[in-house]
Amino acid sequence: MERELALEIVRVTELGALSSARWIGRGDKNAADDAATTAIRSMFDSVSIDGTVVIGEGEMDEAPMLYIGEQVGNRTGPSVDVAVDPLEGTEVVACGLHNAQSVIAIADRGSLLHAPDIYMEKLACGPELAGRLSLEEPAEVTLRKASLITGKALSELTVMVLDRKRHEKLIATLRGLGVRVKLIGHGDVAGAIAAALPDSDVDLYMGSGGAPEGVLAAAALKCLGGELQGKLLPDGPFEMQRCLLMGIENPTRVLSMEDMVGTGDVIFAATGVTSGEFLNGVRFIGKERAETHSVIMRAQSRTIRYIRSIHFLPGKDIPQVATSRQNAALI
């Protein structure tokens, strides 16, 4: 893949973030998601790829656009798989909370796992621990190994975990070992990435979250030299059958980085919608401008680029959100 693609992809996530940011705090997660999805789909037409969506908004009968199998791009560039989450954190935006972002990963055709929309158990780490831990081992063993490898006492290790009832036992185990636990309310992709960022205080990311988000995080971690191991958690025969239909022959085995993102090049881009672990959110400046904060990473070079952009909004196709006063004037 050409490195210029990275800048093309981040233009797509920027428009998704700008469009959904209009809905921050308005209590309408569906409208926020629709805004991001529509914007990203329209921008893809200008990107020089022959892309196929392998992770998107759902199957064709579930989503009008960015559905699994949809062709995106202007067909003039390389053949690639596309994983996209137009708005990771729809409820986050609706409630005005942290860690919402627009995310895209692209890789050579046939590289990205077709992950069903079910839970996945995850273990994410940075370069120092990559290849040296196992998701199949108990959390206590994992933490003691991490302590030995990093030279940090258990009390100096920090593990990030989604704050969910299903993680109560894991959190209790970690705290029982004396480990620092950093809980996040939302942002599964950002949480996993935090474990591999050079200036992060997070050593590991543990727990379960969405499988599609796991593939997106794995793409970013490959660019960072880190690792994400995943294990699908199908709940009942229907979800098991769904895994099989998507080509996953053994749904309960541990998935490696190669299983999820292949062995070739990967480009990952994300733009913050609301501020989070490593990206600032959209900031509107007056009536005509807005600031975005994005990250672009490429596996081949392992370069991390942060981009701060000031956008002139009248030059972009971003629908305005009617206020209650404007709505009243229409009645």
GROMACS .gro file of C-alpha atoms in nm:
model
  331
    1MET     CA    1   0.000   0.000   0.000
    2GLU     CA    2   0.117   0.352  -0.078
    3ARG     CA    3   0.196   0.566   0.225
    4GLU     CA    4  -0.008   0.852   0.076
    5LEU     CA    5  -0.316   0.644   0.154
    6ALA     CA    6  -0.272   0.727   0.522
    7LEU     CA    7  -0.353   1.093   0.460
    8GLU     CA    8  -0.650   0.999   0.241
    9ILE     CA    9  -0.789   0.774   0.514
   10VAL     CA   10  -0.755   1.033   0.790
   11ARG     CA   11  -0.956   1.279   0.581
   12VAL     CA   12  -1.238   1.024   0.598
   13THR     CA   13  -1.225   0.984   0.978
   14GLU     CA   14  -1.206   1.362   1.019
   15LEU     CA   15  -1.535   1.412   0.834
   16GLY     CA   16  -1.696   1.131   1.033
   17ALA     CA   17  -1.588   1.296   1.358
   18LEU     CA   18  -1.698   1.644   1.252
   19SER     CA   19  -2.041   1.518   1.148
   20SER     CA   20  -2.111   1.316   1.462
   21ALA     CA   21  -1.972   1.586   1.694
   22ARG     CA   22  -2.277   1.799   1.615
   23TRP     CA   23  -2.472   1.545   1.823
   24ILE     CA   24  -2.258   1.551   2.139
   25GLY     CA   25  -2.479   1.564   2.446
   26ARG     CA   26  -2.809   1.564   2.253
   27GLY     CA   27  -2.922   1.220   2.371
   28ASP     CA   28  -2.968   1.073   2.024
   29LYS     CA   29  -2.710   0.800   1.963
   30ASN     CA   30  -2.874   0.683   1.641
   31ALA     CA   31  -2.858   1.027   1.484
   32ALA     CA   32  -2.493   1.060   1.585
   33ASP     CA   33  -2.409   0.724   1.431
   34ASP     CA   34  -2.606   0.798   1.115
   35ALA     CA   35  -2.423   1.129   1.074
   36ALA     CA   36  -2.081   0.964   1.103
   37THR     CA   37  -2.175   0.673   0.877
   38THR     CA   38  -2.318   0.893   0.601
   39ALA     CA   39  -2.017   1.124   0.607
   40ILE     CA   40  -1.762   0.844   0.599
   41ARG     CA   41  -1.940   0.657   0.321
   42SER     CA   42  -1.953   0.969   0.103
   43MET     CA   43  -1.583   1.048   0.160
   44PHE     CA   44  -1.476   0.695   0.068
   45ASP     CA   45  -1.572   0.768  -0.294
   46SER     CA   46  -1.266   0.993  -0.322
   47VAL     CA   47  -1.016   0.746  -0.174
   48SER     CA   48  -0.781   0.566  -0.415
   49ILE     CA   49  -0.856   0.208  -0.311
   50ASP     CA   50  -1.052  -0.090  -0.435
   51GLY     CA   51  -1.188  -0.168  -0.092
   52THR     CA   52  -1.423  -0.427   0.054
   53VAL     CA   53  -1.581  -0.369   0.395
   54VAL     CA   54  -1.511  -0.670   0.619
   55ILE     CA   55  -1.603  -0.497   0.945
   56GLY     CA   56  -1.869  -0.231   0.930
   57GLU     CA   57  -2.223  -0.147   1.033
   58GLY     CA   58  -2.359  -0.500   0.988
   59GLU     CA   59  -2.485  -0.728   0.714
   60MET     CA   60  -2.649  -0.586   0.400
   61ASP     CA   61  -2.998  -0.640   0.541
   62GLU     CA   62  -2.901  -0.469   0.868
   63ALA     CA   63  -2.731  -0.154   0.735
   64PRO     CA   64  -2.798   0.070   0.433
   65MET     CA   65  -2.430   0.161   0.397
   66LEU     CA   66  -2.086   0.046   0.511
   67TYR     CA   67  -2.232  -0.303   0.531
   68ILE     CA   68  -2.011  -0.612   0.525
   69GLY     CA   69  -1.917  -0.688   0.167
   70GLU     CA   70  -1.985  -0.336   0.035
   71GLN     CA   71  -1.733  -0.201  -0.216
   72VAL     CA   72  -1.577   0.134  -0.122
   73GLY     CA   73  -1.319   0.363  -0.282
   74ASN     CA   74  -1.282   0.483  -0.638
   75ARG     CA   75  -1.138   0.149  -0.759
   76THR     CA   76  -0.812   0.308  -0.883
   77GLY     CA   77  -0.584   0.193  -0.602
   78PRO     CA   78  -0.479  -0.129  -0.428
   79SER     CA   79  -0.725  -0.404  -0.335
   80VAL     CA   80  -0.776  -0.384   0.040
   81ASP     CA   81  -0.990  -0.500   0.328
   82VAL     CA   82  -1.160  -0.219   0.519
   83ALA     CA   83  -1.256  -0.226   0.886
   84VAL     CA   84  -1.456   0.078   0.990
   85ASP     CA   85  -1.635   0.198   1.300
   86PRO     CA   86  -1.782   0.534   1.197
   87LEU     CA   87  -1.854   0.617   1.559
   88GLU     CA   88  -1.702   0.403   1.831
   89GLY     CA   89  -1.908   0.521   2.124
   90THR     CA   90  -2.256   0.617   2.008
   91GLU     CA   91  -2.388   0.640   2.364
   92VAL     CA   92  -2.073   0.830   2.463
   93VAL     CA   93  -2.157   1.103   2.213
   94ALA     CA   94  -2.525   1.104   2.309
   95CYS     CA   95  -2.431   1.160   2.674
   96GLY     CA   96  -2.130   1.387   2.617
   97LEU     CA   97  -1.881   1.145   2.775
   98HIS     CA   98  -1.522   1.048   2.688
   99ASN     CA   99  -1.346   0.821   2.434
  100ALA     CA  100  -1.566   0.845   2.125
  101GLN     CA  101  -1.383   0.835   1.793
  102SER     CA  102  -1.416   0.759   1.423
  103VAL     CA  103  -1.190   0.468   1.330
  104ILE     CA  104  -1.072   0.302   1.007
  105ALA     CA  105  -0.813   0.032   0.936
  106ILE     CA  106  -0.714  -0.095   0.592
  107ALA     CA  107  -0.496  -0.393   0.504
  108ASP     CA  108  -0.411  -0.601   0.199
  109ARG     CA  109  -0.709  -0.797   0.062
  110GLY     CA  110  -0.776  -1.112   0.265
  111SER     CA  111  -0.586  -0.993   0.574
  112LEU     CA  112  -0.854  -0.875   0.818
  113LEU     CA  113  -1.062  -1.118   1.022
  114HIS     CA  114  -1.434  -1.117   0.943
  115ALA     CA  115  -1.527  -1.083   1.309
  116PRO     CA  116  -1.891  -1.136   1.408
  117ASP     CA  117  -2.056  -0.880   1.631
  118ILE     CA  118  -2.015  -1.078   1.953
  119TYR     CA  119  -1.792  -1.050   2.260
  120MET     CA  120  -1.421  -1.123   2.247
  121GLU     CA  121  -1.188  -1.177   2.542
  122LYS     CA  122  -0.876  -0.966   2.492
  123LEU     CA  123  -0.522  -0.930   2.617
  124ALA     CA  124  -0.333  -0.630   2.476
  125CYS     CA  125   0.020  -0.516   2.546
  126GLY     CA  126   0.307  -0.310   2.407
  127PRO     CA  127   0.628  -0.414   2.231
  128GLU     CA  128   0.813  -0.514   2.548
  129LEU     CA  129   0.556  -0.780   2.635
  130ALA     CA  130   0.448  -0.879   2.284
  131GLY     CA  131   0.485  -1.252   2.218
  132ARG     CA  132   0.568  -1.328   2.580
  133LEU     CA  133   0.223  -1.359   2.741
  134SER     CA  134  -0.072  -1.591   2.682
  135LEU     CA  135  -0.444  -1.526   2.697
  136GLU     CA  136  -0.490  -1.890   2.798
  137GLU     CA  137  -0.309  -1.842   3.128
  138PRO     CA  138  -0.480  -1.713   3.444
  139ALA     CA  139  -0.462  -1.338   3.507
  140GLU     CA  140  -0.234  -1.394   3.808
  141VAL     CA  141   0.022  -1.579   3.595
  142THR     CA  142   0.002  -1.313   3.323
  143LEU     CA  143   0.066  -1.032   3.570
  144ARG     CA  144   0.357  -1.208   3.740
  145LYS     CA  145   0.518  -1.270   3.402
  146ALA     CA  146   0.466  -0.907   3.305
  147SER     CA  147   0.625  -0.799   3.632
  148LEU     CA  148   0.930  -1.016   3.571
  149ILE     CA  149   0.973  -0.908   3.207
  150THR     CA  150   0.931  -0.534   3.267
  151GLY     CA  151   1.122  -0.527   3.595
  152LYS     CA  152   0.829  -0.356   3.763
  153ALA     CA  153   0.683  -0.467   4.092
  154LEU     CA  154   0.322  -0.583   4.072
  155SER     CA  155   0.225  -0.264   4.255
  156GLU     CA  156   0.383  -0.060   3.973
  157LEU     CA  157   0.188  -0.228   3.692
  158THR     CA  158  -0.125  -0.063   3.552
  159VAL     CA  159  -0.400  -0.263   3.382
  160MET     CA  160  -0.682  -0.096   3.194
  161VAL     CA  161  -1.026  -0.262   3.207
  162LEU     CA  162  -1.371  -0.166   3.085
  163ASP     CA  163  -1.589  -0.084   3.385
  164ARG     CA  164  -1.852  -0.354   3.343
  165LYS     CA  165  -2.027  -0.591   3.583
  166ARG     CA  166  -1.890  -0.889   3.391
  167HIS     CA  167  -1.537  -0.780   3.490
  168GLU     CA  168  -1.595  -0.775   3.867
  169LYS     CA  169  -1.403  -1.099   3.925
  170LEU     CA  170  -1.112  -0.988   3.705
  171ILE     CA  171  -1.091  -0.650   3.880
  172ALA     CA  172  -1.095  -0.816   4.221
  173THR     CA  173  -0.812  -1.051   4.114
  174LEU     CA  174  -0.601  -0.762   3.985
  175ARG     CA  175  -0.652  -0.554   4.297
  176GLY     CA  176  -0.580  -0.858   4.511
  177LEU     CA  177  -0.237  -0.876   4.344
  178GLY     CA  178  -0.176  -0.511   4.426
  179VAL     CA  179  -0.194  -0.402   4.061
  180ARG     CA  180  -0.323  -0.056   3.969
  181VAL     CA  181  -0.654  -0.088   3.785
  182LYS     CA  182  -0.753   0.193   3.551
  183LEU     CA  183  -1.122   0.166   3.469
  184ILE     CA  184  -1.274   0.322   3.159
  185GLY     CA  185  -1.644   0.361   3.097
  186HIS     CA  186  -1.627   0.339   2.718
  187GLY     CA  187  -1.378   0.310   2.433
  188ASP     CA  188  -1.270  -0.050   2.381
  189VAL     CA  189  -1.041   0.034   2.087
  190ALA     CA  190  -0.873   0.328   2.261
  191GLY     CA  191  -0.830   0.122   2.577
  192ALA     CA  192  -0.643  -0.157   2.401
  193ILE     CA  193  -0.426   0.090   2.211
  194ALA     CA  194  -0.329   0.263   2.535
  195ALA     CA  195  -0.132  -0.046   2.639
  196ALA     CA  196   0.112   0.004   2.349
  197LEU     CA  197   0.152   0.380   2.321
  198PRO     CA  198   0.510   0.493   2.396
  199ASP     CA  199   0.407   0.761   2.648
  200SER     CA  200   0.126   0.566   2.813
  201ASP     CA  201   0.123   0.457   3.177
  202VAL     CA  202  -0.085   0.149   3.090
  203ASP     CA  203   0.097  -0.187   3.078
  204LEU     CA  204  -0.187  -0.421   2.982
  205TYR     CA  205  -0.546  -0.414   2.863
  206MET     CA  206  -0.760  -0.705   2.981
  207GLY     CA  207  -1.123  -0.815   2.970
  208SER     CA  208  -1.392  -0.863   2.708
  209GLY     CA  209  -1.541  -0.629   2.453
  210GLY     CA  210  -1.670  -0.630   2.098
  211ALA     CA  211  -1.498  -0.861   1.849
  212PRO     CA  212  -1.502  -0.607   1.563
  213GLU     CA  213  -1.339  -0.354   1.795
  214GLY     CA  214  -1.079  -0.619   1.874
  215VAL     CA  215  -0.976  -0.638   1.508
  216LEU     CA  216  -0.954  -0.259   1.483
  217ALA     CA  217  -0.739  -0.248   1.797
  218ALA     CA  218  -0.518  -0.529   1.664
  219ALA     CA  219  -0.457  -0.323   1.349
  220ALA     CA  220  -0.339  -0.030   1.557
  221LEU     CA  221  -0.127  -0.250   1.782
  222LYS     CA  222   0.048  -0.399   1.480
  223CYS     CA  223   0.146  -0.047   1.378
  224LEU     CA  224   0.280   0.011   1.730
  225GLY     CA  225   0.472  -0.317   1.756
  226GLY     CA  226   0.237  -0.437   2.027
  227GLU     CA  227   0.007  -0.738   2.043
  228LEU     CA  228  -0.355  -0.826   2.096
  229GLN     CA  229  -0.465  -1.183   2.156
  230GLY     CA  230  -0.835  -1.252   2.129
  231LYS     CA  231  -1.079  -1.530   2.196
  232LEU     CA  232  -1.434  -1.515   2.067
  233LEU     CA  233  -1.706  -1.573   2.325
  234PRO     CA  234  -2.008  -1.704   2.131
  235ASP     CA  235  -2.318  -1.708   2.350
  236GLY     CA  236  -2.523  -2.006   2.242
  237PRO     CA  237  -2.573  -2.201   1.916
  238PHE     CA  238  -2.682  -1.899   1.710
  239GLU     CA  239  -2.362  -1.704   1.771
  240MET     CA  240  -2.154  -2.020   1.726
  241GLN     CA  241  -2.318  -2.077   1.387
  242ARG     CA  242  -2.260  -1.713   1.296
  243CYS     CA  243  -1.886  -1.760   1.356
  244LEU     CA  244  -1.881  -2.069   1.136
  245LEU     CA  245  -2.068  -1.890   0.856
  246MET     CA  246  -1.808  -1.612   0.864
  247GLY     CA  247  -1.529  -1.863   0.805
  248ILE     CA  248  -1.405  -1.909   1.162
  249GLU     CA  249  -1.366  -2.286   1.182
  250ASN     CA  250  -1.278  -2.304   1.552
  251PRO     CA  251  -1.455  -2.010   1.721
  252THR     CA  252  -1.315  -2.079   2.068
  253ARG     CA  253  -0.942  -2.092   1.994
  254VAL     CA  254  -0.710  -1.805   2.077
  255LEU     CA  255  -0.668  -1.570   1.781
  256SER     CA  256  -0.322  -1.430   1.709
  257MET     CA  257  -0.229  -1.102   1.545
  258GLU     CA  258  -0.177  -1.291   1.219
  259ASP     CA  259  -0.529  -1.436   1.247
  260MET     CA  260  -0.680  -1.091   1.293
  261VAL     CA  261  -0.472  -0.859   1.072
  262GLY     CA  262  -0.255  -1.083   0.855
  263THR     CA  263   0.117  -1.050   0.786
  264GLY     CA  264   0.125  -0.756   0.543
  265ASP     CA  265   0.100  -0.381   0.580
  266VAL     CA  266  -0.176  -0.211   0.780
  267ILE     CA  267  -0.284   0.152   0.798
  268PHE     CA  268  -0.483   0.273   1.098
  269ALA     CA  269  -0.647   0.613   1.139
  270ALA     CA  270  -0.869   0.758   1.409
  271THR     CA  271  -1.013   1.103   1.483
  272GLY     CA  272  -1.143   1.195   1.824
  273VAL     CA  273  -1.506   1.295   1.857
  274THR     CA  274  -1.498   1.344   2.233
  275SER     CA  275  -1.168   1.362   2.421
  276GLY     CA  276  -1.026   1.030   2.540
  277GLU     CA  277  -0.717   0.831   2.628
  278PHE     CA  278  -0.497   0.960   2.347
  279LEU     CA  279  -0.704   1.188   2.124
  280ASN     CA  280  -0.873   1.521   2.186
  281GLY     CA  281  -1.230   1.562   2.073
  282VAL     CA  282  -1.376   1.797   1.813
  283ARG     CA  283  -1.371   2.161   1.921
  284PHE     CA  284  -1.596   2.408   1.741
  285ILE     CA  285  -1.441   2.753   1.698
  286GLY     CA  286  -1.702   3.017   1.632
  287LYS     CA  287  -1.956   2.946   1.359
  288GLU     CA  288  -1.726   2.856   1.074
  289ARG     CA  289  -1.433   2.654   1.205
  290ALA     CA  290  -1.364   2.340   1.403
  291GLU     CA  291  -1.051   2.168   1.531
  292THR     CA  292  -0.990   1.793   1.508
  293HIS     CA  293  -0.719   1.572   1.653
  294SER     CA  294  -0.626   1.253   1.469
  295VAL     CA  295  -0.370   0.976   1.473
  296ILE     CA  296  -0.235   0.788   1.170
  297MET     CA  297  -0.018   0.478   1.197
  298ARG     CA  298   0.133   0.238   0.946
  299ALA     CA  299   0.267  -0.107   1.030
  300GLN     CA  300   0.545  -0.101   0.771
  301SER     CA  301   0.714   0.209   0.916
  302ARG     CA  302   0.572   0.205   1.272
  303THR     CA  303   0.551   0.582   1.252
  304ILE     CA  304   0.289   0.750   1.468
  305ARG     CA  305   0.160   1.079   1.333
  306TYR     CA  306  -0.073   1.307   1.523
  307ILE     CA  307  -0.256   1.563   1.312
  308ARG     CA  308  -0.424   1.875   1.445
  309SER     CA  309  -0.648   2.025   1.179
  310ILE     CA  310  -0.851   2.345   1.164
  311HIS     CA  311  -1.146   2.299   0.928
  312PHE     CA  312  -1.344   2.567   0.746
  313LEU     CA  313  -1.692   2.425   0.791
  314PRO     CA  314  -1.879   2.606   0.507
  315GLY     CA  315  -1.650   2.418   0.269
  316LYS     CA  316  -1.758   2.079   0.400
  317ASP     CA  317  -2.085   1.892   0.357
  318ILE     CA  318  -2.181   1.868   0.725
  319PRO     CA  319  -2.554   1.891   0.805
  320GLN     CA  320  -2.649   2.131   1.082
  321VAL     CA  321  -2.846   2.010   1.384
  322ALA     CA  322  -3.166   2.203   1.440
  323THR     CA  323  -3.199   2.351   1.789
  324SER     CA  324  -3.525   2.356   1.985
  325ARG     CA  325  -3.565   2.725   1.897
  326GLN     CA  326  -3.522   2.650   1.527
  327ASN     CA  327  -3.763   2.358   1.553
  328ALA     CA  328  -4.021   2.580   1.720
  329ALA     CA  329  -3.993   2.828   1.433
  330LEU     CA  330  -4.088   2.553   1.191
  331ILE     CA  331  -4.410   2.461   1.371
   0.00000   0.00000   0.00000
